[in-house]
Short mmCIF file of C-alpha atoms in Angstrom, two decimals:
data_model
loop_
_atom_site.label_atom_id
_atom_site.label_comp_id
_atom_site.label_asym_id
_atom_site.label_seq_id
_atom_site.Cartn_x
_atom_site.Cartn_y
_atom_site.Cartn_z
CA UNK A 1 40.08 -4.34 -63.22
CA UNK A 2 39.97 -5.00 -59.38
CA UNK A 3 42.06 -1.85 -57.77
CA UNK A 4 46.14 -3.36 -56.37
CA UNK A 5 46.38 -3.15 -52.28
CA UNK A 6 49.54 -3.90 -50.32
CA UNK A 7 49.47 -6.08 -47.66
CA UNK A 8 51.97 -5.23 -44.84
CA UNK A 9 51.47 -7.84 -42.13
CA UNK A 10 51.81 -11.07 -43.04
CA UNK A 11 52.56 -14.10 -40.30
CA UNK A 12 53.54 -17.12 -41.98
CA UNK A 13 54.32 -20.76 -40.44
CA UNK A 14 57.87 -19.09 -38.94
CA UNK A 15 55.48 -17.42 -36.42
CA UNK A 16 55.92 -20.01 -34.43
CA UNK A 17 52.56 -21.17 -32.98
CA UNK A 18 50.64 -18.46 -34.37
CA UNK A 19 50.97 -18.09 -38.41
CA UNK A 20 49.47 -20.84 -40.38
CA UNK A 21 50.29 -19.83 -43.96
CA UNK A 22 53.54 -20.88 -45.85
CA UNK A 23 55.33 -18.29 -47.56
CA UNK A 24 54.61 -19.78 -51.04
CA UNK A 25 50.55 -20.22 -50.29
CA UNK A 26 50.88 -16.45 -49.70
CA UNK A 27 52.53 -16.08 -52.81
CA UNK A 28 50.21 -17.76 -55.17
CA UNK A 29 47.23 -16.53 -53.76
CA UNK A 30 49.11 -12.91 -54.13
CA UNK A 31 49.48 -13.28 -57.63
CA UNK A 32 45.48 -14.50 -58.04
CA UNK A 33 44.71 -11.34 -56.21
CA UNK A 34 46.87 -8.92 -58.66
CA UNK A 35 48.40 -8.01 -54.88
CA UNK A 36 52.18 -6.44 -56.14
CA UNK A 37 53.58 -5.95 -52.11
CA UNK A 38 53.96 -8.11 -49.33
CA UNK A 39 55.48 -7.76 -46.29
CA UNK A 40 56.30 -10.48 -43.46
CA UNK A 41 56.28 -9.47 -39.79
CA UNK A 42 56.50 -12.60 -38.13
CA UNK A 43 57.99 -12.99 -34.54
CA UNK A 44 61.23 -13.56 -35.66
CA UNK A 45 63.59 -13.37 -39.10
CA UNK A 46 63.74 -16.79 -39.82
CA UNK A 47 61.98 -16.95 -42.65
CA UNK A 48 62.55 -13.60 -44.37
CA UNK A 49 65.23 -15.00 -46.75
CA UNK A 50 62.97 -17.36 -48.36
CA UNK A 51 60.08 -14.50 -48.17
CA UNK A 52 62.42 -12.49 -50.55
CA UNK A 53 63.63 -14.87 -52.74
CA UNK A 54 60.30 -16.28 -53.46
CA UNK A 55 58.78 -12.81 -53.90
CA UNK A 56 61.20 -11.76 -56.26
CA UNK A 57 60.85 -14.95 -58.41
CA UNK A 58 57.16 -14.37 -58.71
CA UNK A 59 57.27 -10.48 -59.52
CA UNK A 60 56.11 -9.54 -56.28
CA UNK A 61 58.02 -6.69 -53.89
CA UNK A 62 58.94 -7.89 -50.65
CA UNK A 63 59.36 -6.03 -47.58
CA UNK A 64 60.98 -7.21 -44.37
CA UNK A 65 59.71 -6.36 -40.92
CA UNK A 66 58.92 -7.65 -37.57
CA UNK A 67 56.21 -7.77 -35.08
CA UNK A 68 57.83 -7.48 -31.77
CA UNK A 69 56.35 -7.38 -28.29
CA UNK A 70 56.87 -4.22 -25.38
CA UNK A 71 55.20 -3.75 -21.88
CA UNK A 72 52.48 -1.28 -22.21
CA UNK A 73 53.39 2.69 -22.24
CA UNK A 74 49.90 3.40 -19.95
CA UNK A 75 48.59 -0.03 -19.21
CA UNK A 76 50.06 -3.43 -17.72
CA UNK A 77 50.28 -6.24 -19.76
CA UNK A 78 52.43 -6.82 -23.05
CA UNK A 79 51.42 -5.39 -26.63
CA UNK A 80 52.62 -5.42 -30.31
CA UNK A 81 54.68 -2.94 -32.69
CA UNK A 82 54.89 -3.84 -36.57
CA UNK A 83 58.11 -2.69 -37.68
CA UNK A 84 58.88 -2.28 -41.08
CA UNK A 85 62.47 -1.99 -42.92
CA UNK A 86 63.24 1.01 -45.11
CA UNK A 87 66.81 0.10 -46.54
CA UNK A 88 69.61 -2.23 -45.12
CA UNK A 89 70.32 -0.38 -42.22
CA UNK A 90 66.82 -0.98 -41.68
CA UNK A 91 66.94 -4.99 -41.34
CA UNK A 92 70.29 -4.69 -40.01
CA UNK A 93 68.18 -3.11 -37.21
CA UNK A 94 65.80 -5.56 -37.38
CA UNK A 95 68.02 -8.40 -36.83
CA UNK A 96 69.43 -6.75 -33.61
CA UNK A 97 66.17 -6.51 -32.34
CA UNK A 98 65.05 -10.09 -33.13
CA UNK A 99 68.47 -10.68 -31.74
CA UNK A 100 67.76 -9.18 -28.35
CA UNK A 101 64.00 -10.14 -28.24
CA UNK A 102 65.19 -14.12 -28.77
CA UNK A 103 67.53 -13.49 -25.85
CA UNK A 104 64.69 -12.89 -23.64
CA UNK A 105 62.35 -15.80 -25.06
CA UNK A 106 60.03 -17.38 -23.06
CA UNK A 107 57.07 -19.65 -23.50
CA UNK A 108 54.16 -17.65 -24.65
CA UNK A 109 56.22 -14.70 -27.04
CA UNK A 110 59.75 -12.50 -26.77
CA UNK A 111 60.07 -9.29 -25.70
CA UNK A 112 62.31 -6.12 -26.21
CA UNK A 113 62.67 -2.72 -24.02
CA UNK A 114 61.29 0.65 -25.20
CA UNK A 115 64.43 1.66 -24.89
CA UNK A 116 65.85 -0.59 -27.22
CA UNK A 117 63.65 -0.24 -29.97
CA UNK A 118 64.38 3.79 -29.51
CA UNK A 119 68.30 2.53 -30.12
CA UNK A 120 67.82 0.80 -32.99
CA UNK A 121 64.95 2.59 -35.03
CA UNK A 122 66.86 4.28 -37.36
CA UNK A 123 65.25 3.38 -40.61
CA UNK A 124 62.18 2.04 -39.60
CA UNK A 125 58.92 2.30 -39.65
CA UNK A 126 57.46 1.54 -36.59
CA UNK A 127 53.33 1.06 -36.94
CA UNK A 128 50.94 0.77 -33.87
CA UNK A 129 50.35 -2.88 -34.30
CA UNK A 130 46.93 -3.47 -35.16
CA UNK A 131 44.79 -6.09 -33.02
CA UNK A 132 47.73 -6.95 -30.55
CA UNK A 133 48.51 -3.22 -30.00
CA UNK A 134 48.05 -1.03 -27.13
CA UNK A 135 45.96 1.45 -28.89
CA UNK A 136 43.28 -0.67 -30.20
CA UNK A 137 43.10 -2.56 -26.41
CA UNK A 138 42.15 0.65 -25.23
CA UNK A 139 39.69 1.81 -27.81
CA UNK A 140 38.61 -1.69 -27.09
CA UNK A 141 38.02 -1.24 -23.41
CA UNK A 142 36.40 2.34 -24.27
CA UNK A 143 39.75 4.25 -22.63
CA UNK A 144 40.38 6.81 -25.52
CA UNK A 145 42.12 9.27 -23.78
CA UNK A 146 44.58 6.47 -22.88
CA UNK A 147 44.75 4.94 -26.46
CA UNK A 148 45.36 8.78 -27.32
CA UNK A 149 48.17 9.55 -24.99
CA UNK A 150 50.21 6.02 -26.21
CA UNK A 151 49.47 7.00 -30.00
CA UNK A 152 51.07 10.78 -29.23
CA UNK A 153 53.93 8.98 -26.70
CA UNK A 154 54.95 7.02 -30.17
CA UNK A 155 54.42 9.80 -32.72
CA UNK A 156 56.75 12.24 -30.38
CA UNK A 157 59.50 9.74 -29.78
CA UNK A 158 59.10 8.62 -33.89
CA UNK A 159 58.04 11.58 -35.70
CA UNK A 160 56.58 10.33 -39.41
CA UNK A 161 57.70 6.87 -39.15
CA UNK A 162 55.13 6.22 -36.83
CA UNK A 163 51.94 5.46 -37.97
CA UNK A 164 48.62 4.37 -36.57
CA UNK A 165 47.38 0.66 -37.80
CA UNK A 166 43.68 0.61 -38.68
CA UNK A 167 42.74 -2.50 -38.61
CA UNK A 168 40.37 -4.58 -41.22
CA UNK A 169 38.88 -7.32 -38.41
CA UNK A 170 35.29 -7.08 -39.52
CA UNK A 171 34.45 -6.93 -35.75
CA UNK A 172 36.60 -3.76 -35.18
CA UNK A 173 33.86 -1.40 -36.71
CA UNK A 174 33.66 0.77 -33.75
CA UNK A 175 37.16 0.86 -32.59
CA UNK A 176 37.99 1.84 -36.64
CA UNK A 177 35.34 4.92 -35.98
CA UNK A 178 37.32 5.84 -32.26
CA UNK A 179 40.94 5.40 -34.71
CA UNK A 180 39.72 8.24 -37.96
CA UNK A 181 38.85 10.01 -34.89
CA UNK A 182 42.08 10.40 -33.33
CA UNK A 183 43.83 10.38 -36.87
CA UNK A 184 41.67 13.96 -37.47
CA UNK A 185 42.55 15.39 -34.04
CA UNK A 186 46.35 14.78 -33.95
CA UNK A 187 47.36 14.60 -37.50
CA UNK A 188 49.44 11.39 -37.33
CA UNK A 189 49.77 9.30 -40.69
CA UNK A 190 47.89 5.42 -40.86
CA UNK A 191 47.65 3.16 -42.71
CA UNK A 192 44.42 0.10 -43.33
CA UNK A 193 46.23 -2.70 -42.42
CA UNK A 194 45.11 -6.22 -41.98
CA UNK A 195 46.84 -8.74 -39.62
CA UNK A 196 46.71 -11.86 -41.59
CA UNK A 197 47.61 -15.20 -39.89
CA UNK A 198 46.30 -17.32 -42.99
CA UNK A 199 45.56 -17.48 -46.56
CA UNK A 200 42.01 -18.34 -46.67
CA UNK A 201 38.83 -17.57 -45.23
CA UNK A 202 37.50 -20.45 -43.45
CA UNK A 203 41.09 -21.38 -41.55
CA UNK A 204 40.88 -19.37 -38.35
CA UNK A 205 40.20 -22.59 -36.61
CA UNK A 206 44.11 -23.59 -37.94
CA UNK A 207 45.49 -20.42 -36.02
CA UNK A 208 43.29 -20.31 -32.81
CA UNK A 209 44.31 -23.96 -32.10
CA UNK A 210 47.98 -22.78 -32.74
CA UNK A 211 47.59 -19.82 -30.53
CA UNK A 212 45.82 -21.99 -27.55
CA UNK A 213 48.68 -24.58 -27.50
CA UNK A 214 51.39 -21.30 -27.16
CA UNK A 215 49.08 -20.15 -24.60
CA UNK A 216 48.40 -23.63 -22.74
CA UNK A 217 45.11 -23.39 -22.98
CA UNK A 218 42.93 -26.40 -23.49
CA UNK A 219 40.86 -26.91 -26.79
CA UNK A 220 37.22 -27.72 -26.19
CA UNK A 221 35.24 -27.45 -29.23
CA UNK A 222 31.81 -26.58 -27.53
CA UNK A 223 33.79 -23.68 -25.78
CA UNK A 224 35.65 -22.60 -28.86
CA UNK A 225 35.30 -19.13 -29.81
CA UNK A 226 37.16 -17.14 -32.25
CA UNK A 227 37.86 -13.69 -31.84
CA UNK A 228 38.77 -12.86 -35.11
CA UNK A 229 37.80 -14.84 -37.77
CA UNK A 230 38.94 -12.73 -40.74
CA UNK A 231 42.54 -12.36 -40.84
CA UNK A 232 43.15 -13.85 -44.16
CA UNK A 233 44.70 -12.62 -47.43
CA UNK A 234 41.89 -10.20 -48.89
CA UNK A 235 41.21 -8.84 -51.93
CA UNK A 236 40.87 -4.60 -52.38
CA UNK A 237 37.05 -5.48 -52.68
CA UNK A 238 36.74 -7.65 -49.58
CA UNK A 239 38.88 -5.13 -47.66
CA UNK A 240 36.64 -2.12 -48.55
CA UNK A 241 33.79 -4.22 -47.04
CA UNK A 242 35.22 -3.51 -43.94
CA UNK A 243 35.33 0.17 -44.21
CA UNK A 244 31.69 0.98 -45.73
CA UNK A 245 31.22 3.33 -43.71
CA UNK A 246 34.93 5.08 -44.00
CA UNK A 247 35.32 4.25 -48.06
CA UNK A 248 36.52 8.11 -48.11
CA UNK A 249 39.80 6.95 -46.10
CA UNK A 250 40.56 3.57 -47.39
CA UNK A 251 44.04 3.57 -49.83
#
């Protein structure tokens, strides 16, 4: 029997211009997979009602969280947080920050202050945020000692409800190497996470069309090139071939 994995960052259609998958497509393929926990972290809470009511129906425990976007703690530009609710007070939380981020909307994503999400983080955990996030830009970019400094910043202002995302992008290899690394010299809790736009392999061309119209950018096939091409629904075995060289760290 094929070992159960949780998937904690799912982006479904109400992402708008960036998820592909519909909340029941996840579902089904969920229940092929024997996966027992889901959790949605779109851009905004539109769609978590359904998400829980159609979990439930189908046996499947639903958590609701949020991907929300903050200027950079050591380096310009704008990068991701996964936030995940513990309890009510949790998505209460949530709301208020989808609230405030929606306030601020603008063409290409919303944004909150650090500030803000310091206000209103009681009962929540708040996760590095995987491909989008400011530490895996800078192991990207070969700038550990920065990637460092904003994984300590978040563990010191969160305490154990922060926890580094490592993610399962096949492509990621050496910046999952540069994450164990920093997870054995400071002690802060991860988790394998993969960000997962779609349900099936073979649809990344569905979400980097999507995420070129958000971004105005034109669409010229010749020129097309995915970054990721793997942020589907997988199964325990097709996540652990992303770790074969870390298999001692994965769930």
């Amino acid at each position: 029997m094929e070992k159960k994995i949780a998937h904690l960052k799912l982006h479904t259609e109400y992402s708008l211009l960036e998820g592909v998958g519909k909340i029941e497509e996840y579902i089904e393929k969920a229940g092929k997979l024997g996966i027992d926990t889901l959790a949605i972290t779109d851009t905004a809470m539109f769609g978590v009602i359904e998400f829980y009511k159609k979990c439930k129906k189908s046996g499947i425990k639903p958590i609701i969280g949020l991907e929300v976007f903050l200027d950079g703690i050591v380096s310009e530009g704008e990068y991701s947080l996964t936030l995940l609710a513990k309890n009510k007070n949790g998505y209460r939380n949530l709301c208020k920050l989808s609230s405030i981020s929606y306030s601020r909307f603008n063409r290409r994503r919303n944004k909150i202050k650090y500030e803000e999400l310091l206000e209103y983080s009681s009962d929540l955990f708040i996760l590095s945020g995987g491909i989008h996030g400011e530490i895996v830009d800078g192991l990207s970019r070969y700038k550990y000692p920065e990637a460092k400094k904003v994984a300590m910043k978040l563990h010191k202002d969160f305490m154990e409800n922060f926890y580094i995302e490592v993610p399962a992008a096949m492509r990621l290899e050496t910046v999952r190497k540069s994450l164990f690394e920093m997870i054995r010299e400071t002690g802060i809790n991860y988790i394998i996470n993969n960000d997962v736009y779609y349900p099936e392999n073979g649809e990344a061309i569905l979400q980097k069309i999507l995420s070129s119209i958000k971004e105005g950018n034109r669409i010229e096939a010749d020129r097309y090139e995915i970054l990721y091409d793997d942020l589907y629904l997988k199964s325990y075995d097709q996540m652990k071939q992303n770790f074969l060289n870390f298999e001692d760290k994965l769930f």
